[in-house]
């Protein structure tokens, strides 16, 4: 074993010993550490300065109590988190997730990935992430508001436009951002740039809502263009039906692809006539209902109760996992292979397990890791910060054009970096190394801090 490999193995072992109860975090670390050896071999100075270990330890973790009252007057308690992971490239930046599965491991894995994702955008943002185990499902608007206000009463101590800028993620959209923004303003005065993903009425950015989904499809389109192909005419399935999935479907359809399926936590939907996106938007964005109500208007479609969409036998080219972490297990990766899928591009964060990743690799399926392919959301968040600082709103066309260019750069940088360091097309290694190189350089030049 060379000394770089030894260093990396020790580092990972050390994290396993310290955090045996944080499987998601350890998975993100394993995926990352497994790819950076060729970079450290060429740049031993980063190993000599132990930058990787410094990077693994968050600069700060804040864990706090969120008390709130439900509609019946009962006292309820949730746990809130903010992991301020790395500020070498700018203020901590990353979303807030409200979901019952949230715990310190999940927020750490998301924060860790966010460092490299944000670095890949080439915009001045560090990495952070937060959230709560609060379950927004079935909660009234009043309950959501009171919860968001209580959360912000504590979180406001630690954030600011030049300090840490939260945004949305699963369970957090413009409504929740609005309630958090109102509470922050009441306590600290008007600071437009303290949160991103704000409603358009007060300094939200045009195209932010669409950005993660659009960016994902732009990424795939640049990849296909590189092979003298395009997404036009391709058959696509998308998991999820939240913000990322909806706008991935919209852009894929706009560029001429046929999208046949999407899903939610109750099951999966396949429409052989192609997904009616206006109806999905009405069900999910307006009525906030289950996806099976789609069948009332499209009896031709089929709903698979409780079934993961990747478990369905169907002939398609592109899989866009846009639901949540580890939604593609090894078995489901085998099903993707059977279905003849050529590309898997991640709209969600870490939707593919390490074992599934191996299956995709062995079968030469092109795999676009989330930290590259879904960076469009946070990239437009950074553009929202720029607009807020300028006190000027940009047009939809301007933001969308910047987004497309950023996704093109991320694709090209990841591709070129993998060719340079690994000698083959490997977007995982390329994205990890390119994201890491910039952060590492910034950390070294800022000294031991
Ligand atoms: N939650 C999104 C992500 O995973 C967006 C974060 C942001 O806009 O700050 O990148």
XYZ file of C-alpha atoms and ligand atoms in Angstrom:
459
model
C 0.000 0.000 0.000
C 1.437 3.408 -0.879
C 1.440 6.069 1.796
C -1.452 8.016 0.243
C -3.669 4.953 0.279
C -2.593 4.219 3.845
C -3.436 7.769 4.883
C -6.897 7.515 3.289
C -7.674 4.101 4.772
C -6.677 5.323 8.254
C -8.740 8.452 7.875
C -11.830 6.498 6.943
C -11.279 3.914 9.680
C -10.964 6.687 12.176
C -14.326 8.143 11.133
C -15.929 4.691 11.359
C -14.635 4.289 14.895
C -15.766 7.740 15.941
C -19.203 7.672 14.324
C -20.418 4.066 14.158
C -24.009 5.281 14.386
C -23.836 7.642 11.431
C -24.245 5.369 8.366
C -25.239 8.085 5.883
C -22.287 10.246 6.861
C -19.877 7.296 6.625
C -21.295 6.399 3.208
C -20.686 9.915 1.871
C -17.145 9.864 3.281
C -16.415 6.421 1.785
C -17.641 7.495 -1.639
C -15.478 10.604 -1.503
C -12.328 9.150 0.037
C -12.442 6.287 -2.471
C -11.783 8.700 -5.342
C -9.197 11.259 -4.233
C -6.069 9.109 -4.120
C -4.765 10.087 -7.583
C -5.167 13.748 -6.672
C -3.204 13.405 -3.427
C -0.495 11.427 -5.205
C 0.019 14.390 -7.533
C -0.415 16.965 -4.750
C 1.147 15.495 -1.607
C 1.192 18.957 0.005
C -2.497 18.568 0.857
C -1.819 15.294 2.597
C 1.204 16.702 4.408
C -1.001 19.497 5.742
C -3.699 16.967 6.641
C -6.331 18.998 4.783
C -8.652 16.051 4.338
C -8.967 15.402 8.052
C -9.544 19.099 8.613
C -12.259 18.980 5.983
C -13.998 15.999 7.559
C -14.564 17.800 10.851
C -17.357 20.383 10.561
C -16.337 23.864 11.665
C -19.419 23.847 13.893
C -22.520 21.749 14.605
C -25.524 23.397 16.188
C -28.241 21.155 17.619
C -31.250 22.718 19.296
C -34.725 22.268 20.703
C -37.737 23.470 18.716
C -40.848 23.784 20.894
C -44.152 24.548 19.156
C -47.872 24.260 19.809
C -50.155 22.212 17.563
C -53.728 23.157 16.625
C -55.164 21.230 19.556
C -53.033 23.202 22.002
C -50.636 20.308 22.717
C -46.959 21.151 23.396
C -44.716 19.547 20.791
C -40.939 19.277 20.586
C -38.597 18.620 17.641
C -34.848 18.714 17.204
C -33.204 21.245 14.900
C -29.747 21.054 13.311
C -27.384 23.293 11.423
C -24.015 21.906 10.378
C -21.687 24.751 9.384
C -19.273 22.483 7.604
C -16.738 24.531 5.710
C -16.343 28.246 5.017
C -13.150 28.239 2.924
C -15.009 29.451 -0.177
C -17.655 31.683 1.361
C -20.519 31.834 3.858
C -21.953 28.413 4.736
C -24.619 27.649 2.168
C -27.126 24.839 1.949
C -30.719 23.915 2.512
C -32.903 23.019 5.476
C -34.665 19.648 5.364
C -37.860 18.884 7.323
C -38.398 15.138 7.397
C -38.831 12.530 10.144
C -35.637 10.740 9.010
C -33.473 13.796 9.753
C -30.757 13.251 12.348
C -27.157 14.347 12.785
C -25.848 11.677 10.404
C -28.172 12.754 7.595
C -27.386 16.450 8.020
C -23.650 15.720 8.178
C -23.721 13.687 4.964
C -25.696 16.403 3.222
C -23.390 19.129 4.546
C -20.281 17.209 3.538
C -21.531 16.735 -0.040
C -22.614 20.360 -0.152
C -19.002 21.544 0.287
C -17.941 19.970 -3.015
C -21.170 20.723 -4.836
C -20.877 24.387 -3.951
C -17.218 24.418 -4.905
C -18.108 22.966 -8.324
C -20.463 25.876 -9.045
C -17.405 28.219 -8.989
C -19.455 30.665 -6.922
C -18.365 32.083 -3.542
C -20.235 29.731 -1.211
C -19.035 27.442 1.573
C -20.861 24.288 2.629
C -23.571 23.848 5.251
C -26.851 22.080 5.819
C -29.614 21.965 8.386
C -33.054 20.736 9.162
C -35.327 19.077 11.630
C -37.042 15.746 12.279
C -40.344 17.659 12.065
C -42.793 15.923 9.700
C -44.710 18.515 7.656
C -47.089 15.841 6.346
C -50.640 16.481 7.511
C -49.757 19.685 9.376
C -51.968 22.756 9.036
C -50.646 26.013 7.681
C -50.783 27.482 11.185
C -48.733 24.608 12.598
C -46.125 24.990 9.855
C -45.904 28.720 10.577
C -45.513 28.319 14.323
C -42.904 25.608 13.839
C -40.878 27.721 11.383
C -41.030 30.723 13.700
C -39.852 28.706 16.683
C -37.017 27.167 14.685
C -35.850 30.586 13.511
C -36.015 32.066 17.008
C -32.995 29.881 17.764
C -31.318 29.582 14.344
C -31.176 33.375 13.865
C -28.328 33.545 16.375
C -26.044 31.722 13.981
C -26.914 32.901 10.466
C -26.643 36.046 8.347
C -26.065 37.111 4.723
C -22.267 36.914 5.158
C -22.273 34.133 7.714
C -24.604 31.303 6.799
C -27.440 31.376 4.267
C -29.991 28.546 4.558
C -32.477 27.640 1.833
C -34.946 24.844 1.095
C -34.626 21.084 0.688
C -37.104 18.220 1.214
C -40.156 19.587 3.071
C -39.012 23.204 2.830
C -40.254 25.394 -0.018
C -41.137 29.060 -0.486
C -43.889 28.902 2.158
C -41.566 27.669 4.915
C -38.773 30.031 3.814
C -41.325 32.876 4.024
C -42.272 32.068 7.622
C -38.625 31.716 8.640
C -37.763 34.970 6.877
C -40.570 36.840 8.671
C -39.318 35.710 12.065
C -35.700 36.552 11.243
C -36.770 40.030 10.105
C -38.727 40.641 13.275
C -35.656 39.869 15.379
C -32.868 41.343 13.247
C -34.336 43.785 10.733
C -34.610 43.376 6.977
C -31.758 41.341 5.497
C -32.833 40.171 2.053
C -29.848 37.853 1.653
C -30.181 35.796 4.831
C -32.202 33.032 3.158
C -32.561 31.957 -0.457
C -35.452 30.300 -2.227
C -37.581 33.217 -1.044
C -40.958 33.886 -2.637
C -40.747 36.167 -5.673
C -42.732 38.906 -3.919
C -39.705 39.909 -1.840
C -36.347 39.286 -3.454
C -36.609 35.653 -4.346
C -34.928 34.878 -7.668
C -36.777 34.022 -10.827
C -35.896 30.463 -11.900
C -34.813 29.402 -8.373
C -37.823 27.113 -8.017
C -37.013 25.463 -11.340
C -33.238 25.480 -10.937
C -32.394 22.034 -9.501
C -34.626 20.150 -11.964
C -33.716 22.284 -14.965
C -30.035 22.123 -14.058
C -30.174 18.331 -13.841
C -31.578 18.059 -17.359
C -29.103 20.650 -18.689
C -26.320 18.507 -17.234
C -27.633 15.389 -18.993
C -28.081 17.354 -22.216
C -24.447 18.561 -22.146
C -23.295 15.022 -21.491
C -25.329 13.714 -24.436
C -24.226 16.578 -26.699
C -20.695 15.516 -25.915
C -21.536 12.139 -27.510
C -23.228 13.859 -30.490
C -26.596 12.931 -29.082
C -29.356 14.757 -27.198
C -32.170 14.059 -24.759
C -34.692 14.622 -27.545
C -36.628 11.416 -28.148
C -35.220 9.710 -25.028
C -37.488 7.785 -22.671
C -37.202 9.001 -19.099
C -38.431 7.955 -15.636
C -38.179 10.258 -12.631
C -38.586 9.323 -8.987
C -40.284 11.727 -6.617
C -42.795 14.427 -7.452
C -41.476 17.308 -5.388
C -39.778 20.439 -6.572
C -36.751 18.740 -8.154
C -38.775 16.047 -9.956
C -41.431 18.424 -11.286
C -38.967 20.803 -12.935
C -36.785 17.985 -14.226
C -39.890 16.612 -15.965
C -40.749 20.068 -17.283
C -37.321 20.666 -18.844
C -37.010 17.100 -20.179
C -40.389 17.420 -21.904
C -39.488 20.868 -23.213
C -36.320 19.447 -24.779
C -38.303 16.690 -26.485
C -37.880 13.725 -24.146
C -40.827 11.507 -23.169
C -41.290 11.176 -19.430
C -43.396 8.161 -18.506
C -43.263 7.971 -14.740
C -42.802 9.621 -11.363
C -43.577 8.669 -7.764
C -44.204 9.710 -4.179
C -43.903 7.966 -0.830
C -47.196 6.124 -1.462
C -46.131 4.495 -4.739
C -45.236 4.933 -8.385
C -47.100 6.108 -11.429
C -46.545 5.063 -15.041
C -48.471 6.816 -17.784
C -47.898 5.194 -21.204
C -49.181 8.403 -22.820
C -46.517 10.483 -21.080
C -46.836 12.292 -17.737
C -49.385 15.139 -17.679
C -47.236 17.634 -15.799
C -49.951 20.269 -15.298
C -51.936 17.676 -13.412
C -48.938 16.592 -11.304
C -48.306 20.251 -10.428
C -51.940 20.689 -9.429
C -51.877 17.548 -7.248
C -48.515 18.275 -5.613
C -48.025 22.052 -5.598
C -51.621 23.210 -5.135
C -53.654 20.439 -3.510
C -50.752 18.688 -1.737
C -52.414 15.309 -2.339
C -51.220 11.759 -3.037
C -50.139 10.981 -6.563
C -52.742 8.204 -7.185
C -55.459 10.866 -7.695
C -53.798 11.262 -11.136
C -55.739 8.171 -12.272
C -59.082 9.970 -11.944
C -58.207 11.977 -15.049
C -55.908 9.478 -16.775
C -57.422 6.007 -16.438
C -54.827 4.713 -18.895
C -52.077 5.276 -16.351
C -51.115 2.663 -13.787
C -50.412 3.212 -10.092
C -48.139 0.779 -8.262
C -49.068 1.079 -4.597
C -46.034 1.071 -2.290
C -43.640 0.218 -5.114
C -40.336 1.962 -5.765
C -40.299 3.262 -9.332
C -36.874 1.660 -9.996
C -38.440 -1.715 -9.257
C -40.795 -1.504 -12.246
C -40.081 -3.375 -15.450
C -40.145 -0.778 -18.183
C -38.052 0.036 -21.223
C -36.372 3.459 -20.894
C -33.060 5.280 -21.430
C -32.594 7.792 -18.645
C -33.263 7.412 -14.905
C -33.505 10.608 -12.861
C -33.661 9.723 -9.148
C -35.109 12.870 -7.533
C -36.600 11.494 -4.305
C -34.160 10.821 -1.474
C -30.948 9.136 -0.272
C -30.368 5.440 -0.967
C -33.527 4.993 -3.027
C -31.530 2.800 -5.465
C -30.313 -0.362 -3.741
C -28.148 -3.039 -5.347
C -31.235 -5.032 -6.396
C -32.840 -1.984 -7.967
C -29.619 -1.159 -9.792
C -29.818 -4.651 -11.298
C -33.362 -3.874 -12.413
C -32.116 -0.657 -14.073
C -29.588 -2.760 -15.966
C -32.323 -5.187 -17.062
C -34.455 -2.273 -18.218
C -31.659 -1.148 -20.531
C -31.074 2.218 -18.847
C -28.065 4.085 -20.287
C -27.800 7.071 -17.922
C -28.517 7.609 -14.224
C -28.376 11.271 -13.210
C -29.048 12.223 -9.608
C -31.464 15.026 -8.793
C -31.554 13.908 -5.156
C -28.533 13.801 -2.841
C -26.882 10.346 -2.669
C -29.901 8.382 -3.996
C -27.591 5.545 -5.101
C -26.115 3.208 -2.488
C -22.426 2.269 -2.735
C -23.319 -1.294 -3.771
C -25.717 -0.009 -6.436
C -22.997 2.275 -7.731
C -20.757 -0.768 -8.252
C -23.491 -2.465 -10.294
C -23.918 0.615 -12.484
C -20.162 0.832 -13.006
C -19.776 -2.851 -13.886
C -22.521 -2.505 -16.463
C -21.087 0.676 -17.986
C -24.125 2.772 -17.168
C -23.201 6.447 -17.246
C -23.626 7.807 -13.748
C -23.915 11.516 -12.916
C -23.402 12.082 -9.178
C -25.734 14.474 -7.374
C -23.016 16.808 -6.228
C -22.417 17.677 -9.887
C -25.782 17.030 -11.540
C -28.038 18.657 -8.931
C -25.852 21.687 -8.210
C -28.192 23.947 -10.199
C -30.379 24.663 -7.170
C -27.629 25.959 -4.952
C -26.011 27.731 -7.911
C -29.151 29.806 -8.457
C -29.312 30.366 -4.698
C -25.896 31.990 -5.027
C -27.257 34.068 -7.918
C -30.146 35.055 -5.634
C -27.571 36.249 -3.081
C -25.876 38.272 -5.828
C -29.184 39.901 -6.813
C -29.988 40.626 -3.157
C -26.593 42.263 -2.636
C -27.071 44.355 -5.783
C -30.672 45.109 -4.784
C -31.625 44.352 -8.370
C -33.727 41.494 -9.724
C -32.559 39.687 -12.855
C -34.842 38.412 -15.612
C -35.804 34.744 -15.851
C -33.845 34.469 -19.097
C -30.668 35.832 -17.530
C -30.802 33.491 -14.533
C -31.701 30.508 -16.717
C -28.852 31.220 -19.146
C -26.361 31.500 -16.253
C -27.685 28.236 -14.828
C -27.221 26.430 -18.128
C -23.670 27.758 -18.430
C -22.829 26.728 -14.864
C -24.113 23.187 -15.508
C -22.054 23.011 -18.691
C -18.941 24.088 -16.770
C -19.592 21.543 -14.023
C -19.994 18.765 -16.575
C -16.863 19.734 -18.476
C -14.773 20.256 -15.360
C -15.845 16.885 -13.941
C -15.143 15.105 -17.225
C -11.762 16.744 -17.791
C -10.661 16.257 -14.197
C -11.476 12.561 -14.323
C -9.538 12.135 -17.571
C -6.589 13.997 -16.094
C -6.413 12.099 -12.809
C -8.004 8.710 -13.456
C -7.378 8.411 -17.161
C -10.979 7.458 -17.885
C -14.449 8.977 -17.985
C -15.607 8.824 -14.362
C -17.827 11.684 -13.254
C -17.750 10.606 -9.582
C -13.989 10.897 -9.365
C -13.973 13.996 -11.563
C -16.577 15.857 -9.494
C -14.990 14.857 -6.179
C -11.475 15.812 -7.207
C -12.441 19.087 -8.906
C -14.654 20.103 -5.964
C -11.981 19.132 -3.447
C -9.062 20.796 -5.267
C -10.560 24.253 -4.984
C -11.546 23.919 -1.321
C -8.182 22.401 -0.403
C -6.276 25.204 -2.073
C -8.381 27.833 -0.305
C -7.907 26.082 3.037
C -4.128 25.907 2.696
C -3.852 29.547 1.703
C -6.006 30.623 4.653
C -3.662 28.880 7.086
C -4.321 26.649 10.073
C -7.702 28.049 11.146
N -31.031 21.844 -0.863
C -30.443 22.147 -2.128
C -29.207 21.291 -2.326
O -29.185 20.156 -1.905
C -30.243 23.638 -2.343
C -29.444 24.365 -1.323
C -29.444 25.880 -1.468
O -30.103 26.401 -2.353
O -28.768 26.512 -0.654
O -28.249 21.661 -2.936
